[in-house]
mmCIF file of C-alpha atoms in Angstrom:
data_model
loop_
_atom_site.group_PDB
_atom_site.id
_atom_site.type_symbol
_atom_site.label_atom_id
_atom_site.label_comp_id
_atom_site.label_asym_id
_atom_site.label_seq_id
_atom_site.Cartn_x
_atom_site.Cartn_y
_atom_site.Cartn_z
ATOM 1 C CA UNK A 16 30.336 -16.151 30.113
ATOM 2 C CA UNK A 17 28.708 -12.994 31.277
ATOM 3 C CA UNK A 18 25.977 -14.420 33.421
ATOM 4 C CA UNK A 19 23.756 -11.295 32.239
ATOM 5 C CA UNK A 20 23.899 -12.998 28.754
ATOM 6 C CA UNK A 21 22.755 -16.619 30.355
ATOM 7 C CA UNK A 22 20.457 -18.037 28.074
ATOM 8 C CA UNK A 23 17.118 -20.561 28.622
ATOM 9 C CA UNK A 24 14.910 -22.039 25.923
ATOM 10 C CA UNK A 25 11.196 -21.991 25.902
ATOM 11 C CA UNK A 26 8.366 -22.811 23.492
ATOM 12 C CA UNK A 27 6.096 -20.963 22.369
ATOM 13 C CA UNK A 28 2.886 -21.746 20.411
ATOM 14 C CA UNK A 29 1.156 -19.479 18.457
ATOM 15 C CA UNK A 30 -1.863 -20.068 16.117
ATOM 16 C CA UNK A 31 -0.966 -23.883 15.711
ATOM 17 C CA UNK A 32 2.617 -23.041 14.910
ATOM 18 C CA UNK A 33 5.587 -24.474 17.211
ATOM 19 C CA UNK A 34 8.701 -22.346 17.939
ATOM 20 C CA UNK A 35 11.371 -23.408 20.164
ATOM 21 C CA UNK A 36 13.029 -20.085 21.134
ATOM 22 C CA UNK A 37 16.507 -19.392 23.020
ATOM 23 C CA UNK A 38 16.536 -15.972 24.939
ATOM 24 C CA UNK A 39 18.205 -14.185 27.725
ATOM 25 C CA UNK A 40 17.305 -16.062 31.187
ATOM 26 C CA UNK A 41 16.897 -12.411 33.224
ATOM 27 C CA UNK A 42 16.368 -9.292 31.471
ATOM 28 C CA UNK A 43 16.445 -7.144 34.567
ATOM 29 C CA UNK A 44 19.970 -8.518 34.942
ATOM 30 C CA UNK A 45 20.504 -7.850 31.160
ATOM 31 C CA UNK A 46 19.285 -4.573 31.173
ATOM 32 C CA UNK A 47 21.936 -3.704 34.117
ATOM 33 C CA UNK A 48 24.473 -4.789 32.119
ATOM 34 C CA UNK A 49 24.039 -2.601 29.156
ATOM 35 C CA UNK A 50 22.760 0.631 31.389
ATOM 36 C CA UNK A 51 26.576 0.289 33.337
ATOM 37 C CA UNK A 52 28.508 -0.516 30.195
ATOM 38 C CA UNK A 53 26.746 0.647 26.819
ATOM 39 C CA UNK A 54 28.311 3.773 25.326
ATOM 40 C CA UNK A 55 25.505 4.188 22.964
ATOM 41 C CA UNK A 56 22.022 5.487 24.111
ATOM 42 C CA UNK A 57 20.348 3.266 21.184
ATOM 43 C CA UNK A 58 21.914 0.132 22.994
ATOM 44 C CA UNK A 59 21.230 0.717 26.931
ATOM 45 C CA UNK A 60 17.915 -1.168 26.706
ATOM 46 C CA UNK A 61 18.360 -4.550 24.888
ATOM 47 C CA UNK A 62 14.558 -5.054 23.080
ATOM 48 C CA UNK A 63 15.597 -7.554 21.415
ATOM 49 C CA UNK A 64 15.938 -10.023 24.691
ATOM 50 C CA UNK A 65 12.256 -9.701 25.271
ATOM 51 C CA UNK A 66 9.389 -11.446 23.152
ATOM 52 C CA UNK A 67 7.191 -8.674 23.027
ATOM 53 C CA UNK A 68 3.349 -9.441 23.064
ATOM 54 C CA UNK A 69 2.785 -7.957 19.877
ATOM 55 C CA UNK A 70 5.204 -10.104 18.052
ATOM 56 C CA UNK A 71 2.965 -12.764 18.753
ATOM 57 C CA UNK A 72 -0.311 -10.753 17.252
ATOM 58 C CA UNK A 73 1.723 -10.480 14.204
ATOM 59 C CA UNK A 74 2.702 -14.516 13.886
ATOM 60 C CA UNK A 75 -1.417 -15.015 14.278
ATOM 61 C CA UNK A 76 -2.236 -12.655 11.522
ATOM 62 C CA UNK A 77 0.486 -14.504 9.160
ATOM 63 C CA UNK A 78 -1.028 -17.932 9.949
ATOM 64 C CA UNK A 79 -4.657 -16.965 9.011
ATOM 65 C CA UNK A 80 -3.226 -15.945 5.918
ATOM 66 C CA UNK A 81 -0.487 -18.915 4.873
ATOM 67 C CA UNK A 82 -1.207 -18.080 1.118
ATOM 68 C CA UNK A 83 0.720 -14.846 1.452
ATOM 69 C CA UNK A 84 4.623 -15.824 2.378
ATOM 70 C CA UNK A 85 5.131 -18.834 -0.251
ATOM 71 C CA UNK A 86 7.555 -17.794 -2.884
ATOM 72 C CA UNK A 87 8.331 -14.265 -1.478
ATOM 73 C CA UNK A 88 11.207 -12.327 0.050
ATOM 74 C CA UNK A 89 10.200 -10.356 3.316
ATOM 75 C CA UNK A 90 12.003 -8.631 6.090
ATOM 76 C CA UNK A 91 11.433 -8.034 9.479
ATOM 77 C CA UNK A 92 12.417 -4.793 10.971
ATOM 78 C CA UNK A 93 13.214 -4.516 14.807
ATOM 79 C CA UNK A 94 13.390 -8.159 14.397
ATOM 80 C CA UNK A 95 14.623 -9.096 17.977
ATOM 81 C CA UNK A 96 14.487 -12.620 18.426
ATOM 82 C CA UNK A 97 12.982 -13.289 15.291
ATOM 83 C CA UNK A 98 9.705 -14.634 16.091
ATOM 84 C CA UNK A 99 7.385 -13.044 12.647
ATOM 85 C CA UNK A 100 10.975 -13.821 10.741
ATOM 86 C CA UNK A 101 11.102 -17.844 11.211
ATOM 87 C CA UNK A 102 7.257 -17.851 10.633
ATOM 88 C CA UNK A 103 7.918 -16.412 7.230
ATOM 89 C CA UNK A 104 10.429 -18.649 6.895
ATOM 90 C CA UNK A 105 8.592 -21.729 7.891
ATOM 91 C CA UNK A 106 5.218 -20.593 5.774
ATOM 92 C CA UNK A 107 7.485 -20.752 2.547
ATOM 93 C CA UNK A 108 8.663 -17.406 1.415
ATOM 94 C CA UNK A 109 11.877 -17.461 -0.048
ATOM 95 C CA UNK A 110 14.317 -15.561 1.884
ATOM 96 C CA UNK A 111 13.934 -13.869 4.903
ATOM 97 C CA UNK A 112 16.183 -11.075 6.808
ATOM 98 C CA UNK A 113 15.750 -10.091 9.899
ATOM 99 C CA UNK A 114 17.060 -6.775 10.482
ATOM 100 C CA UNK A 115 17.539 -4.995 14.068
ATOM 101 C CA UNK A 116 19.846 -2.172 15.049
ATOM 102 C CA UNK A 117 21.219 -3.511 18.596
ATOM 103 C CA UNK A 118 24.577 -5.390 17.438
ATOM 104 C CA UNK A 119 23.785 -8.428 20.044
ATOM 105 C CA UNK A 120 20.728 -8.945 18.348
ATOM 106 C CA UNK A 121 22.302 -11.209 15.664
ATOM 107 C CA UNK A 122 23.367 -14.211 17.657
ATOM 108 C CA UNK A 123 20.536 -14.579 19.378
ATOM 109 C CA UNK A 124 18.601 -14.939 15.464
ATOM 110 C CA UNK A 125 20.920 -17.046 13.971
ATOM 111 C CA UNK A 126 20.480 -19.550 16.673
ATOM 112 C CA UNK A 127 16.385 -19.262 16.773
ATOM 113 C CA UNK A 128 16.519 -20.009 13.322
ATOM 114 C CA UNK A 129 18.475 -22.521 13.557
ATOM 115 C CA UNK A 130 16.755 -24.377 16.269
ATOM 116 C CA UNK A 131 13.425 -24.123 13.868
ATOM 117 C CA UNK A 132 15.138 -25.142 10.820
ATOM 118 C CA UNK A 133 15.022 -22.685 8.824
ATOM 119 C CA UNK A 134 17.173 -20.130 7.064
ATOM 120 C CA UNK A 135 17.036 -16.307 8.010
ATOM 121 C CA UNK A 136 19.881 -13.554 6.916
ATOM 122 C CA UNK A 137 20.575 -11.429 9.938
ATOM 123 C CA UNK A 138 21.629 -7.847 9.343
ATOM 124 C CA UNK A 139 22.287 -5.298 12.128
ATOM 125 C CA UNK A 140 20.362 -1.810 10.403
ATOM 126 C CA UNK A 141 18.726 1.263 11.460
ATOM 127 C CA UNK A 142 15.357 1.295 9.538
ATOM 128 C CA UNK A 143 16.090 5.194 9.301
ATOM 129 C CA UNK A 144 19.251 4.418 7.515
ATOM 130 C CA UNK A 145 18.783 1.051 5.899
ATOM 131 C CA UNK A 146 21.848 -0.808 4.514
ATOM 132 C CA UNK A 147 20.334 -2.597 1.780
ATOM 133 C CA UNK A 148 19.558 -1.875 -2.233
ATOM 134 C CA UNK A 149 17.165 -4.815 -1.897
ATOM 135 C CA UNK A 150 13.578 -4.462 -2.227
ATOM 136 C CA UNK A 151 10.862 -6.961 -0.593
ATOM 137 C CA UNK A 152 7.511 -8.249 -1.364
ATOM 138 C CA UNK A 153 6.929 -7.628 2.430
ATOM 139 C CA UNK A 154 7.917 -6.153 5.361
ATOM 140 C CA UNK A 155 6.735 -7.069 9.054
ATOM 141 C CA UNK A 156 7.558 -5.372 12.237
ATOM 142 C CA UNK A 157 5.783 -5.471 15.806
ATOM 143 C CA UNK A 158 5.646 -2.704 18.298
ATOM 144 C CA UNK A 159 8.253 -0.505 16.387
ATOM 145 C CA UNK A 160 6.506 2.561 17.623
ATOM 146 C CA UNK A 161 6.859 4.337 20.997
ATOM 147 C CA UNK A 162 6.802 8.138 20.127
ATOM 148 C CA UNK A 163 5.611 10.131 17.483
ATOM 149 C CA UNK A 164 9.193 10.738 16.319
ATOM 150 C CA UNK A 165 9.853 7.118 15.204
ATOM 151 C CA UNK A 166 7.187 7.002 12.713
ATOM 152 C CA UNK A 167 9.259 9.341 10.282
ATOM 153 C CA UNK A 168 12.063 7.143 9.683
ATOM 154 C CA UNK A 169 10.219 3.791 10.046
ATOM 155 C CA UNK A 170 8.482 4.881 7.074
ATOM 156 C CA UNK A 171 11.225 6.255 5.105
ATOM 157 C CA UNK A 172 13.492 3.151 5.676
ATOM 158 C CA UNK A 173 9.652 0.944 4.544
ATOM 159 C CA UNK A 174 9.053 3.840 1.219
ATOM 160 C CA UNK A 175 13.058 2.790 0.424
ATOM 161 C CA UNK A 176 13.008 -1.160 0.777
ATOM 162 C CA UNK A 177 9.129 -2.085 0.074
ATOM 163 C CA UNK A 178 8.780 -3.504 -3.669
ATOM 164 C CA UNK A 179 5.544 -2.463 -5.774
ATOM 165 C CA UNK A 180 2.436 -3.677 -4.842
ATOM 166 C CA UNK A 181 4.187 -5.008 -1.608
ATOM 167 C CA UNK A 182 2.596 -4.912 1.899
ATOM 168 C CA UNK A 183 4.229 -3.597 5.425
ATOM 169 C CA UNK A 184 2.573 -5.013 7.753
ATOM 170 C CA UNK A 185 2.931 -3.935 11.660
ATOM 171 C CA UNK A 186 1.362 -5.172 15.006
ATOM 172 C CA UNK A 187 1.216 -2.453 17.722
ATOM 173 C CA UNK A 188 -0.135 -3.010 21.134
ATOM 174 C CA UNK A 189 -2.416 0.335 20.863
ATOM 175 C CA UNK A 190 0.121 2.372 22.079
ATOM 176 C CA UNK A 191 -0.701 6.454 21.642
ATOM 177 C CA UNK A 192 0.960 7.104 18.099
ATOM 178 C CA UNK A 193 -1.044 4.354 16.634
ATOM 179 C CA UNK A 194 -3.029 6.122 15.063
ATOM 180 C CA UNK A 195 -0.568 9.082 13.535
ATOM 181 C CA UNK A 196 1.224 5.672 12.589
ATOM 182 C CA UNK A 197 -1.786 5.409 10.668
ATOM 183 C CA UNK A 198 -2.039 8.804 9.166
ATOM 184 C CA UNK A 199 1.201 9.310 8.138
ATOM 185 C CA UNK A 200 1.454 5.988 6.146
ATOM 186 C CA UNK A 201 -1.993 6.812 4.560
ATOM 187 C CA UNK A 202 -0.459 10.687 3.948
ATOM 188 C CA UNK A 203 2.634 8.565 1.777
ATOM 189 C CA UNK A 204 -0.118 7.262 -0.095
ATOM 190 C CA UNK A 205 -0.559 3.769 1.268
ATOM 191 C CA UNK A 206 -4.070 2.287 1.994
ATOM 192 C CA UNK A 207 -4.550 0.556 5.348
ATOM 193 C CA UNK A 208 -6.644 -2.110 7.109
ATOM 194 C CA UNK A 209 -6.326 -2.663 11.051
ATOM 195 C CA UNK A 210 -7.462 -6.288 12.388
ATOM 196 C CA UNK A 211 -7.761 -6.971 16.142
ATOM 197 C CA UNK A 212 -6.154 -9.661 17.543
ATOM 198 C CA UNK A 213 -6.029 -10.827 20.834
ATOM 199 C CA UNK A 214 -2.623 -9.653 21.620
ATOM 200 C CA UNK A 215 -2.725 -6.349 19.924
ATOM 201 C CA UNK A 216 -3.617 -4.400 16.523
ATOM 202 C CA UNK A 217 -2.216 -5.750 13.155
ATOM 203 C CA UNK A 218 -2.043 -3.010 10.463
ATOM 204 C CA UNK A 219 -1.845 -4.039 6.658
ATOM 205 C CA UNK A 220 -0.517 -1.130 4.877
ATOM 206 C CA UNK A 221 -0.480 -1.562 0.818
ATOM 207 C CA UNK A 222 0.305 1.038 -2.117
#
């Protein structure tokens, strides 16, 4: 095995919920790996390796609110390890996809879904170009949004997948296009309501 793709598991615990997770041991080694050998610019940093701070605002937000995910079908965009994905999954909805556009990604979901018993389709999409007809009572994603550019297509692929009366909901650290995140969903014609949480912003956008 490549020892960039080494792997360790840890736990995590978030709002009272238990996840054991499996990720990449050392990222900076990772990261190396795909910067020497990646041929495409969208793969050269590996997000996916990384449990990013705001995933874990979003799995807070879905706990406070269990009533939300039973019976449902939701997707997670820029799902990386899958954290907001198994805790749909283990809240009740039912069926889950995680969806990420790095073509590593998938492995490393299958398995933490797995280890936390629980089903979760994996499907390697750009939200910009999303390769699904399907339509989804909601859609979750955390820190999606680095530049202004990206809000565009995140909110095409969300207009294209999101069934009636569904909800997107996104976590965000507060980085500077949070608030044109904002504007442009409310400009689509979406209503929105931010919450603070400790790790970050959550963002309920409805229509």
């Amino acid at each position: 095995m490549n020892p960039a793709f080494t792997t360790a598991v840890t736990t995590e615990t978030v709002a009272g919920l238990r996840f054991e997770l499996e990720m990449v041991a050392n990222f900076e080694l990772l990261l190396e790996h795909y910067v020497a050998t990646a041929t495409d610019e969208q793969e050269r940093v590996p997000y996916y390796a990384h449990l990013w701070p705001a995933s874990r605002a979003l799995v807070t937000w879905m706990a406070e609110r269990p009533d939300l995910w039973p019976g449902h079908r939701v997707l997670e965009l820029g799902c990386g390890l899958g954290l907001p994905a198994i805790t749909a999954a283990t809240l009740g909805a039912r069926h889950v996809t995680g969806a990420d556009s790095h073509p590593d990604n998938g492995t490393f979901l299958s398995r933490n879904a797995t280890r936390n018993g629980v089903q979760v389709d994996v499907l390697t999409m750009d939200w910009g170009r999303p390769a699904l007809r399907s339509h989804f009572d909601a859609i979750l994603g955390s820190d999606l949004v680095y530049e202004t550019p990206m809000i565009e297509p995140l909110f095409w692929g969300v207009v294209q997948l999101l069934a009636p009366r569904g909800r997107f909901v996104l976590a965000d650290p507060g980085r500077p296009p949070f608030n044109a995140v904002v504007e442009h969903a409310e400009s689509l014609g979406f209503s929105s309501e931010v919450y603070a949480e400790d790790e970050g912003f959550v963002v309920e956008f409805t229509w």
